[in-house]
Every structure is written in C-alpha cells, then in structure tokens.
Tab-separated table of C-alpha atoms in Angstrom:
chain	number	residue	atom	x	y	z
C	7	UNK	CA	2.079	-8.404	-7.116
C	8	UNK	CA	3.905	-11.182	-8.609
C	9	UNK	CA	7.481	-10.827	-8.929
C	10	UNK	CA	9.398	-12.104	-12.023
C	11	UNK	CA	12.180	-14.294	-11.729
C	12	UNK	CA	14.881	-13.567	-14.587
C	13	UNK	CA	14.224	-16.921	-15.728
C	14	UNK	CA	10.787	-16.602	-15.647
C	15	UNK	CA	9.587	-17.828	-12.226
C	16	UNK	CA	7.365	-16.099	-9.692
C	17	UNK	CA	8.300	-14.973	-7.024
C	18	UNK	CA	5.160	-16.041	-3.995
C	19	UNK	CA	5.495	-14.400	-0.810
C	20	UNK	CA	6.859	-17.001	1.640
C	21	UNK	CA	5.827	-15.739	4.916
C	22	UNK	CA	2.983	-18.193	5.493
C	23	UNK	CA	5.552	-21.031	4.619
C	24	UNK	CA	7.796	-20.627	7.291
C	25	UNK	CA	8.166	-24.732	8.007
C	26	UNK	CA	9.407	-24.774	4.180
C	27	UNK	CA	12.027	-22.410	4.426
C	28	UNK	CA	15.079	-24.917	3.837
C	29	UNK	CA	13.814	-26.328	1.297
C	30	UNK	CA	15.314	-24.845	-2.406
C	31	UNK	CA	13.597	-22.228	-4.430
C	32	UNK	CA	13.149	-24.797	-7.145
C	33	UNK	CA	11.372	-26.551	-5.426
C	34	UNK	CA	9.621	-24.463	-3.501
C	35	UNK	CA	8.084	-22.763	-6.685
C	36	UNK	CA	7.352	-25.467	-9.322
C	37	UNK	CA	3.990	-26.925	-9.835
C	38	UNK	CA	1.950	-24.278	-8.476
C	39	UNK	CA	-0.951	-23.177	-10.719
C	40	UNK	CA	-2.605	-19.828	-10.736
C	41	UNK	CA	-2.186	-17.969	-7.131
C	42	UNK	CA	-5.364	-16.219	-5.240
C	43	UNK	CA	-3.044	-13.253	-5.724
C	44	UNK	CA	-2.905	-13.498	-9.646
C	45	UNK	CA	-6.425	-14.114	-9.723
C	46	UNK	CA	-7.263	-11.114	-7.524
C	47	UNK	CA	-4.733	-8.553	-9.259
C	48	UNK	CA	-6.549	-9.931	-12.453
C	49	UNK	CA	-9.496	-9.175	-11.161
C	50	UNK	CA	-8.629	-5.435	-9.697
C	51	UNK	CA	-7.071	-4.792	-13.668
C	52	UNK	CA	-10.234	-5.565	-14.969
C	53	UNK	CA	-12.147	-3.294	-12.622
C	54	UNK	CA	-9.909	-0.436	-13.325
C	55	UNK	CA	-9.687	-0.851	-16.791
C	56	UNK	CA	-13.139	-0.937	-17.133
C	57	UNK	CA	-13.459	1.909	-15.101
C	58	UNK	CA	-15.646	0.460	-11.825
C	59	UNK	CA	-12.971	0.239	-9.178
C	60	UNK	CA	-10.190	1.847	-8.052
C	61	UNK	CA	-8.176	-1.578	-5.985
C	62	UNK	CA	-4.588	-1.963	-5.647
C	63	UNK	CA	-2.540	-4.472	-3.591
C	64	UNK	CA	-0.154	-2.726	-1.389
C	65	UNK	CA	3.599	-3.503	-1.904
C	66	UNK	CA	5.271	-6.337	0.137
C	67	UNK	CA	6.916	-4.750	2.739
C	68	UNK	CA	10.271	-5.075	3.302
C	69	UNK	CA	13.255	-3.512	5.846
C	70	UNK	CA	15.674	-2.232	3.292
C	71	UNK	CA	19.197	-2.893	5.455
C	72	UNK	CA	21.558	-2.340	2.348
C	73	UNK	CA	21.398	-0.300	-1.071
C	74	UNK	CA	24.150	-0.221	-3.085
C	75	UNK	CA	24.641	2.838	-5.747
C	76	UNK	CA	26.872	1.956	-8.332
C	77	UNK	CA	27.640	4.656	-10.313
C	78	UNK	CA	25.828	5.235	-13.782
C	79	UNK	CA	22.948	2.512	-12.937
C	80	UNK	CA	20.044	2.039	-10.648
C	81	UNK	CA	20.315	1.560	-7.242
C	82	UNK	CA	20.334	-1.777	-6.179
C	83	UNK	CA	19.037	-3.067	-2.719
C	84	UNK	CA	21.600	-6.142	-1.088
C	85	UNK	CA	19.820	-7.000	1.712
C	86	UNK	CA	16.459	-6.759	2.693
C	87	UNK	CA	14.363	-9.120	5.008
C	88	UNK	CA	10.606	-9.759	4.796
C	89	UNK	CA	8.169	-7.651	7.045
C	90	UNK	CA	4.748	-8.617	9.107
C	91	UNK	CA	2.053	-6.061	7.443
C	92	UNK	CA	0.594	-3.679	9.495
C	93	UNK	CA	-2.088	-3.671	7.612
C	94	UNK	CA	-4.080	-5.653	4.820
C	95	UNK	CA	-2.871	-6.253	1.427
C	96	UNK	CA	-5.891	-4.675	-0.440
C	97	UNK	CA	-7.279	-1.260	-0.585
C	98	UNK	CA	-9.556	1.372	-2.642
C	99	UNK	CA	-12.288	2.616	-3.499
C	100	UNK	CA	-15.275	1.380	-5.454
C	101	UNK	CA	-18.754	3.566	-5.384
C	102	UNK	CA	-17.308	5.832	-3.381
C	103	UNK	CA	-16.696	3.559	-0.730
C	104	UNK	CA	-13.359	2.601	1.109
C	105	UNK	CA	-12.884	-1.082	0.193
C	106	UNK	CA	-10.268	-3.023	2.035
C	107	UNK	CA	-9.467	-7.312	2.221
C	108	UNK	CA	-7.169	-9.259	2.993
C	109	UNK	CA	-7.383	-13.063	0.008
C	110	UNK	CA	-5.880	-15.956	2.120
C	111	UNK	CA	-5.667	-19.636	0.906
C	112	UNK	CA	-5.323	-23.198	2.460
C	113	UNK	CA	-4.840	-26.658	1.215
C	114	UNK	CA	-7.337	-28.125	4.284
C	115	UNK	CA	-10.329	-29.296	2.963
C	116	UNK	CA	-12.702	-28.602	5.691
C	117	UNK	CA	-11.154	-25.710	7.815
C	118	UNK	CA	-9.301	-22.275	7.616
C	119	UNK	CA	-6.247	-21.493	9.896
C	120	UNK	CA	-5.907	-18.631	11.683
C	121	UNK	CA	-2.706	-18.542	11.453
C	122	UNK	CA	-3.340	-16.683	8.333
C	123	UNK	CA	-4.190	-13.602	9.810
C	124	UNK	CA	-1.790	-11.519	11.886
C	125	UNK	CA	-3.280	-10.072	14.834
C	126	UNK	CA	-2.082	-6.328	13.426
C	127	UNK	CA	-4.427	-7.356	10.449
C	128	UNK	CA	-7.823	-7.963	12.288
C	129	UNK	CA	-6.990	-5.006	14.590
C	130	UNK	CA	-6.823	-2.674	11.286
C	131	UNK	CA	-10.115	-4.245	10.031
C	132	UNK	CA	-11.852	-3.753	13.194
C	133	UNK	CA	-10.372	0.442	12.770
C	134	UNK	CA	-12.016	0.040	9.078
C	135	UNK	CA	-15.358	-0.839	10.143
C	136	UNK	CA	-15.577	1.389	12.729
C	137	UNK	CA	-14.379	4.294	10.380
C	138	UNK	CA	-17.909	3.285	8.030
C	139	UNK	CA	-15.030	1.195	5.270
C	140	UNK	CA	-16.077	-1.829	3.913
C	141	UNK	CA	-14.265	-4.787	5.277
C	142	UNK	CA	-13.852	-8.746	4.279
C	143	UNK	CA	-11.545	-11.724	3.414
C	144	UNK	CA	-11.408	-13.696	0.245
C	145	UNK	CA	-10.655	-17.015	1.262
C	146	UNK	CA	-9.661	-19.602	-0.939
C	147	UNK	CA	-9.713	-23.440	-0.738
C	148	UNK	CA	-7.350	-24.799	-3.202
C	149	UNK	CA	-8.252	-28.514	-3.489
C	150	UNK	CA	-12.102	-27.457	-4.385
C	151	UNK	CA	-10.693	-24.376	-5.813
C	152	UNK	CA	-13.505	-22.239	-3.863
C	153	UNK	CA	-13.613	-18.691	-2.827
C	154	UNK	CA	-15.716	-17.479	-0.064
C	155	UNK	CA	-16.335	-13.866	0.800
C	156	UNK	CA	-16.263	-13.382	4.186
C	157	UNK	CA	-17.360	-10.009	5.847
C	158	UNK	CA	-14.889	-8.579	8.496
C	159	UNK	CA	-17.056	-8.915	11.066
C	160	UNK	CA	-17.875	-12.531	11.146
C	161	UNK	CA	-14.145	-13.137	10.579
C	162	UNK	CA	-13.030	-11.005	13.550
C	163	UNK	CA	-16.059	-12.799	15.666
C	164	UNK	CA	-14.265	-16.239	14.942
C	165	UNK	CA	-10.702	-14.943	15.640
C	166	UNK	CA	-12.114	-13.499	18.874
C	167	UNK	CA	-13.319	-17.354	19.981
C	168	UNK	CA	-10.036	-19.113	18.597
C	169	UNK	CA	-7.767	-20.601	21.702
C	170	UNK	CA	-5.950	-23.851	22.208
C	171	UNK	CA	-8.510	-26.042	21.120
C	172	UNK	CA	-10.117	-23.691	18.281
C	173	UNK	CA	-7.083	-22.893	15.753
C	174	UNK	CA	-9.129	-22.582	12.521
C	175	UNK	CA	-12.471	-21.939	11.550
C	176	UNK	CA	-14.549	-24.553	10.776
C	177	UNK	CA	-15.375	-24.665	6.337
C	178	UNK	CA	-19.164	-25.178	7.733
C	179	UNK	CA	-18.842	-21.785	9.339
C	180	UNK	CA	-17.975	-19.850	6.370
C	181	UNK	CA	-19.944	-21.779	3.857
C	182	UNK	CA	-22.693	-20.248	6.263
C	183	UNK	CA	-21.954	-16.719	7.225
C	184	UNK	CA	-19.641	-16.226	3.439
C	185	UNK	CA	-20.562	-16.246	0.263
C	186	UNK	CA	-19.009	-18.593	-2.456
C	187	UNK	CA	-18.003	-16.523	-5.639
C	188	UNK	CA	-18.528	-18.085	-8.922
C	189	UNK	CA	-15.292	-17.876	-10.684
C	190	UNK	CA	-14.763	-17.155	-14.189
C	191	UNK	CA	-12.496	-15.607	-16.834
C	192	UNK	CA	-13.504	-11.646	-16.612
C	193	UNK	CA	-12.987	-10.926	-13.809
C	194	UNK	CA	-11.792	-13.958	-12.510
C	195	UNK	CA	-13.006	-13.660	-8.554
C	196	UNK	CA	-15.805	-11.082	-9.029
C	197	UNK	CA	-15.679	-9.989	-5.407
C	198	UNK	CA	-17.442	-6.507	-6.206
C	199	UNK	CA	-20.652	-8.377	-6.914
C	200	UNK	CA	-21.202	-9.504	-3.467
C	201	UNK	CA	-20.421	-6.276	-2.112
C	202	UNK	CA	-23.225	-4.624	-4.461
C	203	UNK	CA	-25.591	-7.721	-3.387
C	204	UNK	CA	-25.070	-7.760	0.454
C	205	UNK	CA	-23.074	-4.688	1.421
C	206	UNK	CA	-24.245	-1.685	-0.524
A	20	UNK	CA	8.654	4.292	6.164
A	21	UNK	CA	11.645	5.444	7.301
A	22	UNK	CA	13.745	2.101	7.464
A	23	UNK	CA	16.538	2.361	10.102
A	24	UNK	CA	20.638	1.022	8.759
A	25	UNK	CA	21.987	-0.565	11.843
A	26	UNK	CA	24.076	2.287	12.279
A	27	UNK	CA	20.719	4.455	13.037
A	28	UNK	CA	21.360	6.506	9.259
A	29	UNK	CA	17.774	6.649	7.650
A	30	UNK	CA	17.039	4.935	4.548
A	31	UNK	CA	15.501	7.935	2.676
A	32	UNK	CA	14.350	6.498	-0.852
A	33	UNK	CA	16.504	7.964	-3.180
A	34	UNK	CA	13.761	8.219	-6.366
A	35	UNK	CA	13.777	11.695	-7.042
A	36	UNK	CA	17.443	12.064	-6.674
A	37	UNK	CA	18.960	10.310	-9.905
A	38	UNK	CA	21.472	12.983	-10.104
A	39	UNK	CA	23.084	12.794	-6.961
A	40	UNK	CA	23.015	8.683	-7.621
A	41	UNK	CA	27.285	8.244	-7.411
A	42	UNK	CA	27.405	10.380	-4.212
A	43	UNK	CA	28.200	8.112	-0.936
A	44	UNK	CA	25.473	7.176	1.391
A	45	UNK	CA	27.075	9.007	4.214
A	46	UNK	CA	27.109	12.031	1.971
A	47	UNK	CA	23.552	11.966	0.786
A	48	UNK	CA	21.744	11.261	3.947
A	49	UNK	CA	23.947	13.425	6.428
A	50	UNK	CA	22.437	16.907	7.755
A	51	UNK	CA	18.679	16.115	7.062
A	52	UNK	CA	15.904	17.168	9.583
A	53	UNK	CA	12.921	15.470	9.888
A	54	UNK	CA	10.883	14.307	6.854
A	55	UNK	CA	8.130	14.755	5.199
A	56	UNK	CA	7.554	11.275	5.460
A	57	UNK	CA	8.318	11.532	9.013
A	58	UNK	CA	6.163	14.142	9.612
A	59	UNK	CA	3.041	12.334	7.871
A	60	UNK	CA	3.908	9.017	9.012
A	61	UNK	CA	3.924	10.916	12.882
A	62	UNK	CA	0.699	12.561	11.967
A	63	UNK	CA	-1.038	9.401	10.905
A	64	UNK	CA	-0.099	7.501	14.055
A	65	UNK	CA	-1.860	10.506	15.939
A	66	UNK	CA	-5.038	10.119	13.852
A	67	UNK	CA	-5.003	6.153	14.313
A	68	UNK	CA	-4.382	5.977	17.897
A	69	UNK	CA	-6.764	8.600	18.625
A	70	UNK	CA	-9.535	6.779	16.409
A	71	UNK	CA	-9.694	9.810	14.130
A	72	UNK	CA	-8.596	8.181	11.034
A	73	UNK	CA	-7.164	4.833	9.548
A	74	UNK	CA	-4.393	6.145	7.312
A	75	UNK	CA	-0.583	4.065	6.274
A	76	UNK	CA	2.088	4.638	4.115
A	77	UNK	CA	1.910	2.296	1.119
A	78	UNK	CA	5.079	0.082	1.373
A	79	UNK	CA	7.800	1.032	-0.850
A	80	UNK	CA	7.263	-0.913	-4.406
A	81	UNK	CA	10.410	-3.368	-4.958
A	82	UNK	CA	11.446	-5.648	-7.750
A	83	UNK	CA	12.421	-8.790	-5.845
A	84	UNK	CA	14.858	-10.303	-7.898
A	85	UNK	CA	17.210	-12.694	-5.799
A	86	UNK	CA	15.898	-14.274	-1.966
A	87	UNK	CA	18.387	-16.498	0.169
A	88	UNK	CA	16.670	-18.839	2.350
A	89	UNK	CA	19.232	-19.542	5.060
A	90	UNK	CA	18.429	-22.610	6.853
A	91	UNK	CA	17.019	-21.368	10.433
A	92	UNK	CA	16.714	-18.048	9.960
A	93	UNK	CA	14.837	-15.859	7.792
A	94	UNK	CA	14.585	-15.324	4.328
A	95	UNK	CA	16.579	-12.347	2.936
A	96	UNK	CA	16.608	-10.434	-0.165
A	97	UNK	CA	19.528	-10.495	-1.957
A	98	UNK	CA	18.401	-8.356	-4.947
A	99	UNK	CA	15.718	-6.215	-5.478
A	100	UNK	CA	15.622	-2.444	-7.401
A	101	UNK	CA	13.125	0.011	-6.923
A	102	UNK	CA	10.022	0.221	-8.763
A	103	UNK	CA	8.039	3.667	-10.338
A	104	UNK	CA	4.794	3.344	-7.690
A	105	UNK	CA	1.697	3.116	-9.703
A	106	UNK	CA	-0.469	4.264	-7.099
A	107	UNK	CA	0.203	7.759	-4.753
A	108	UNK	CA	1.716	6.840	-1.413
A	109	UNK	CA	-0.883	7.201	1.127
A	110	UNK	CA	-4.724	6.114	1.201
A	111	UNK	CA	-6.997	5.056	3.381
A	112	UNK	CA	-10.109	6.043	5.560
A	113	UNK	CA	-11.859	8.931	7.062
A	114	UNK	CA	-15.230	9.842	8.391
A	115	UNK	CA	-16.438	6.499	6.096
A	116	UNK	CA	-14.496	8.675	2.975
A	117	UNK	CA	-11.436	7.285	0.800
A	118	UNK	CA	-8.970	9.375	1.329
A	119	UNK	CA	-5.922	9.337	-1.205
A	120	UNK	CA	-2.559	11.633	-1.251
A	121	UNK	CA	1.101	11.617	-2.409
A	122	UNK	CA	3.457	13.963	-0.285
A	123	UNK	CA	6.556	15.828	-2.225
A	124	UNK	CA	8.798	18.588	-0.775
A	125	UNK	CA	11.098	20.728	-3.020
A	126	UNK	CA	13.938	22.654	-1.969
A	127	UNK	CA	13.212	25.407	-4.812
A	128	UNK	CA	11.727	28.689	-3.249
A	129	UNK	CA	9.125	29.853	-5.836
A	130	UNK	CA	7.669	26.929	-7.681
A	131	UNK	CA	7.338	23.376	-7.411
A	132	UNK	CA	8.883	21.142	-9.958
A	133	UNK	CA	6.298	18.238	-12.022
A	134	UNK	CA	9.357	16.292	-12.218
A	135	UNK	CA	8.191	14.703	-7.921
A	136	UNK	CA	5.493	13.392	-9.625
A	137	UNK	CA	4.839	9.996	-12.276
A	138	UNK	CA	2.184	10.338	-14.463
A	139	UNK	CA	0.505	6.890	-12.991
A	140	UNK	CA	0.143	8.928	-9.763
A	141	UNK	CA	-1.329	11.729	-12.001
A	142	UNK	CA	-3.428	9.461	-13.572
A	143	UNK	CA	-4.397	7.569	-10.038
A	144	UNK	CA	-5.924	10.439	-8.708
A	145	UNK	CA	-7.769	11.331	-11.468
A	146	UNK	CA	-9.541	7.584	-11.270
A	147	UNK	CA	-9.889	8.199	-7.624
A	148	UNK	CA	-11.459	12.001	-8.014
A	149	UNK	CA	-14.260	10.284	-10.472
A	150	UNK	CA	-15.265	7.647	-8.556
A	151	UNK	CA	-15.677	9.398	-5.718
A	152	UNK	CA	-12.467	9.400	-3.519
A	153	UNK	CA	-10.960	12.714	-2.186
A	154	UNK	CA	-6.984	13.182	-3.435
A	155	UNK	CA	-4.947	15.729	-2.821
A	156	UNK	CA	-1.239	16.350	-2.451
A	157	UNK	CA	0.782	17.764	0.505
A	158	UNK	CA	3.402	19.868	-0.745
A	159	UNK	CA	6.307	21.194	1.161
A	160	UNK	CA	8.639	23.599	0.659
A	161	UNK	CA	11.523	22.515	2.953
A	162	UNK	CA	13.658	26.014	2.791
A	163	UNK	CA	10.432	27.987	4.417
A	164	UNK	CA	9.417	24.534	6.180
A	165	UNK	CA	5.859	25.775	4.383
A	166	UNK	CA	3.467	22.726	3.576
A	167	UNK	CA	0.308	23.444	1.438
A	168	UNK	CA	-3.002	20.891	1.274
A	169	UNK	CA	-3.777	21.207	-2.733
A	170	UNK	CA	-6.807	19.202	-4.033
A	171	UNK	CA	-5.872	16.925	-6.975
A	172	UNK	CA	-7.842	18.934	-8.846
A	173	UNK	CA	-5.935	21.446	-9.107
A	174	UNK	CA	-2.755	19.567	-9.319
A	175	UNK	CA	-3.936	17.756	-12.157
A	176	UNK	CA	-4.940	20.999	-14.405
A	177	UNK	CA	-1.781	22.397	-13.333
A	178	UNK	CA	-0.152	19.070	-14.580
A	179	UNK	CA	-2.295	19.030	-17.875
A	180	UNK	CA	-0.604	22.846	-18.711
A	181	UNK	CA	2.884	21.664	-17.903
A	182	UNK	CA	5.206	21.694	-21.398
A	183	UNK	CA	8.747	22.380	-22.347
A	184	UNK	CA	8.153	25.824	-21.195
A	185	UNK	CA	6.288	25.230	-18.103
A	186	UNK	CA	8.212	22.274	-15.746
A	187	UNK	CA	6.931	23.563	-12.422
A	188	UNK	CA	3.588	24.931	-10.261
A	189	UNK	CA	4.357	28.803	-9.404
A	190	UNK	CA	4.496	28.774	-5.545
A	191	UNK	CA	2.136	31.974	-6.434
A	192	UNK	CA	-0.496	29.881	-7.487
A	193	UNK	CA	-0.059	26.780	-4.741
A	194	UNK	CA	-0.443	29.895	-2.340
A	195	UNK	CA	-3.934	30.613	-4.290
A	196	UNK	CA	-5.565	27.736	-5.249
A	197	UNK	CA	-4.024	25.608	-1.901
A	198	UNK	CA	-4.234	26.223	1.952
A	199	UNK	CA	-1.049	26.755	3.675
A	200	UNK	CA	-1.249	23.868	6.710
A	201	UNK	CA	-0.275	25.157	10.277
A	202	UNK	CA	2.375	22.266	11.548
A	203	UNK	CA	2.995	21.729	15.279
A	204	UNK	CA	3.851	19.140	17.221
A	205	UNK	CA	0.361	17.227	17.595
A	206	UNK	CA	-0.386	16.465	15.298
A	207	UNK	CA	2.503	17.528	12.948
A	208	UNK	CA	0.365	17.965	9.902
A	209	UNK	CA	-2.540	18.170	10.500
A	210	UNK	CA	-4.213	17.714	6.869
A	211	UNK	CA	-7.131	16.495	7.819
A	212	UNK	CA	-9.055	20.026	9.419
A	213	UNK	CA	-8.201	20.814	5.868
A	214	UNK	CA	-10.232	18.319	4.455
A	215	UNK	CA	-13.062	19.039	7.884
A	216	UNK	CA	-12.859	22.657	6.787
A	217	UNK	CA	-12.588	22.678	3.015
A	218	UNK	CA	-14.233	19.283	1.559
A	219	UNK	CA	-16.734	17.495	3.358
C-alpha cells in the first residue's frame, strides 16, 4: 500500500534504503515514477474486481510505542518504528490455491541483491512450499523496466549458494530459470498468467 | 500482534472500543487476561514450529502520515491513525488449503454483536468462500472463556439477516450451527482439528 502524504506525496517503504536515511524526505521521494508496489496492488485490484483472485499486500508492520487518545477524535499513533517482516508482503488465493510473493526491485543492470530478501522471508517460503502453496518473487529491473517471475525454489537455491564472494544473483540466472512478464495497462504485471502456464 | 510499551502494558488495538476512546491508557488496558490475539497468535506459533501449518497475523493496517529520519538511527513514525482492515486478520496455509479467519470476542453472554465486524471483512470472505478458500471466524465469549469455530458461511447469512431489529448472532444459534473449540495449553486453540474434523 501506498501511503498518502497530506500534500500529496507517497509514502515508499524505506527499509531497503537504509544508506539514504539522512538524506530529506523531499528528496528522498521526488522523481520516482510508478513503484513495483503500485503496479502490483494495480494488478491484485484488477484481479479482484474482476473476480479471478483473491491477493492482498499485507500491512507494513510497525511497533506501535505511543498512541495518543485525544478526546472526541481518532486515536493517533506518536511513535512508531519500522519492523523486519516475518513474512512476505503478498498473499491469497487464486484457483483455490494459496498464492504467496514477495516483488523486489534494483537499479543494477545485470544482477539482483540479496540483500533484498530477509532471511525470515526465504525461511517462510521454504514453510509455503512444503505446505503444497505456491511460491515466487517478482523481481523488477528498473533501468530496463523488466519483471521476472521467479519460482521460490530457484530463488531459495541461489540464496542457499550466496557467501562473500556471491552477494547477488547473476540477471543471466533469472533470465534463465524466470520468466519475463509482458507488462501492460490491465493488469499491469500479469503475474497470474505464468502461474496458469508453468505452475498449475 | 501484541506490541509491548516499554513499560511492559500491551498495546491492545483499541478499534472496537470508540466509546471508551477518552478513558486513560492505564485505565483501558489494566486487569486484562490473555487475548484472543494472544491465544491465536500462541496457537499459530505451535502449528508453524511443529510444521503443521503456515499461519500469521496480518500486520495492523496504519495510515502513515508523518516519518522522522534521525540521522544514525532509525526512521520513526511520527503520525500515523488506524485504518478499517479490508481484509480479515489471519490467512495463510494448510494441508496445501487457503485458510482465512478474523477472531472477535464479546463480553455479552447470549449473543454476539455484528458491530466486531466491517463489512469489507464480510465481503472478503465471501470472495474467499467462492474461489475456493476455507473462512471462518473464531468467536469468543470472554465471560464463559467459550470460543466457537463458525464457517463463514454461516456468519455471512447471519450477517445478511442483521437489521435495526436484529444487531447480534443469538449465542443459541453460534452453539448450533458452530463447534464449541476445547482450549488448553498446547495448542491454545486448536482450530484447526476443527477444520481436520469438519471441512476437509
């Protein structure tokens, strides 16, 4: 979800910009064009409208320290601080089938970071495909502005040969074991498809 | 989630509560015994570490309005309210099924008030019920500490009949048309023999 400023800006999760954090919000924010997440709740709204998918990004998590309750209005929280996930950010159901990814971008042009992914979050998608669910990660690459699908398992079977010398996976990798999704205006990132082509 | 103040006081999230909204912190979240939330959250740790099922709480939905980005440490919210959730609470996976459930507890002794639930969440489950998914609510009545499995199904035609004359389920017919859920300590709730026993 995509959280509206007052004056109109989005709020983007920050926890994957950690070396930026000093710099202003202003900055931080401007110039961005449409985010993976847009794209994919986009996409999820156009599957449930339409009445094939039931796919909902989870909330951000955050540790509430503070609420205040001043009288005759809504509760406000005062301080709150950002939380790792424990699990990933999408889940539901589509054919009767638990559905669950995690949509990750980079601005490399020929490699992914693994950095992306928090250890927590391969560990549940590892639990999902052994529990029969249907597993993957969207990645994007925003220079090409390209999407791969990449099943769970070939994902966890790169993080599981990452070390010093191996802290991303190669673009050549995915291009081979992912699929590229054509994207377009409805839905944007048509994800489902490849499930129905190589999963179902 | 259960979010711990650093005096150890619970957050408990205050939605269904608007009444009591002026009343003190210390006031409202004094003398409580374990949750429901507890409970479930306690019960889906058991089923997760013991492989059984991959089950979370959905984070709770926030409007992030204000974030301070101290230099050198992290990012905090500095305003945020609490959103309607559009989606139950809990989902995820079992026996390869999507599993999908919103818990409520009333301290009424003979019927359970409509009011616990959004008509999004209503209308969630019905999505989920038709393509497949199995959704059900875990109701507890925290006077008798009594929690009943009911299948969405029947909350949901329940719901449908609800009017100015009819703003709460009869515990009478929870009893009938729901199974009363033995809790102990391991797991606390154990919802899931329901669903072993009842829908698969």
């Amino acid at each position: 979800m995509a959280f509206r400023y007052p004056n109109g800006k989005k709020f983007v999760d920050g926890r994957n910009e950690k070396k930026k954090k000093t710099v202003s919000k202003d900055v931080r924010f401007s110039n961005r064009g449409m985010s993976l997440e847009e794209d994919i709740n986009e996409t999820n709204e156009y599957y449930l409208a339409r009445e094939i998918a039931v796919i909902h990004k989870k909330p951000t998590p955050l540790q509430i320290v503070n609420v205040h309750y001043p009288s005759r209005s809504a509760a406000v929280v005062t301080e709150a601080y950002f939380q790792k996930p424990s699990t990933t950010d999408y889940n539901g159901l589509y054919k009767g089938k638990y559905i669950d990814f995690e949509a990750k971008e980079t601005k490399n042009k020929q490699s992914f970071p693994f950095k992306n992914f928090h250890e927590h979050q391969i560990e549940h998608m590892r639990r999902v495909i052994s529990q029969g669910g249907i597993a993957f990660a969207l990645l994007r690459f925003s220079i090409s502005d390209e999407v791969y699908f990449l099943e769970a398992r070939h994902l966890i079977s790169f993080y599981d040969q990452r070390g010093e010398s191996r802290k991303s996976m190669k673009k050549a990798d995915i291009e081979k074991y992912g699929v590229l999704i054509p994207t377009g205006y409805h839905p944007r990132i048509d994800y489902l498809k490849v499930i129905n082509d190589k999963m179902l």
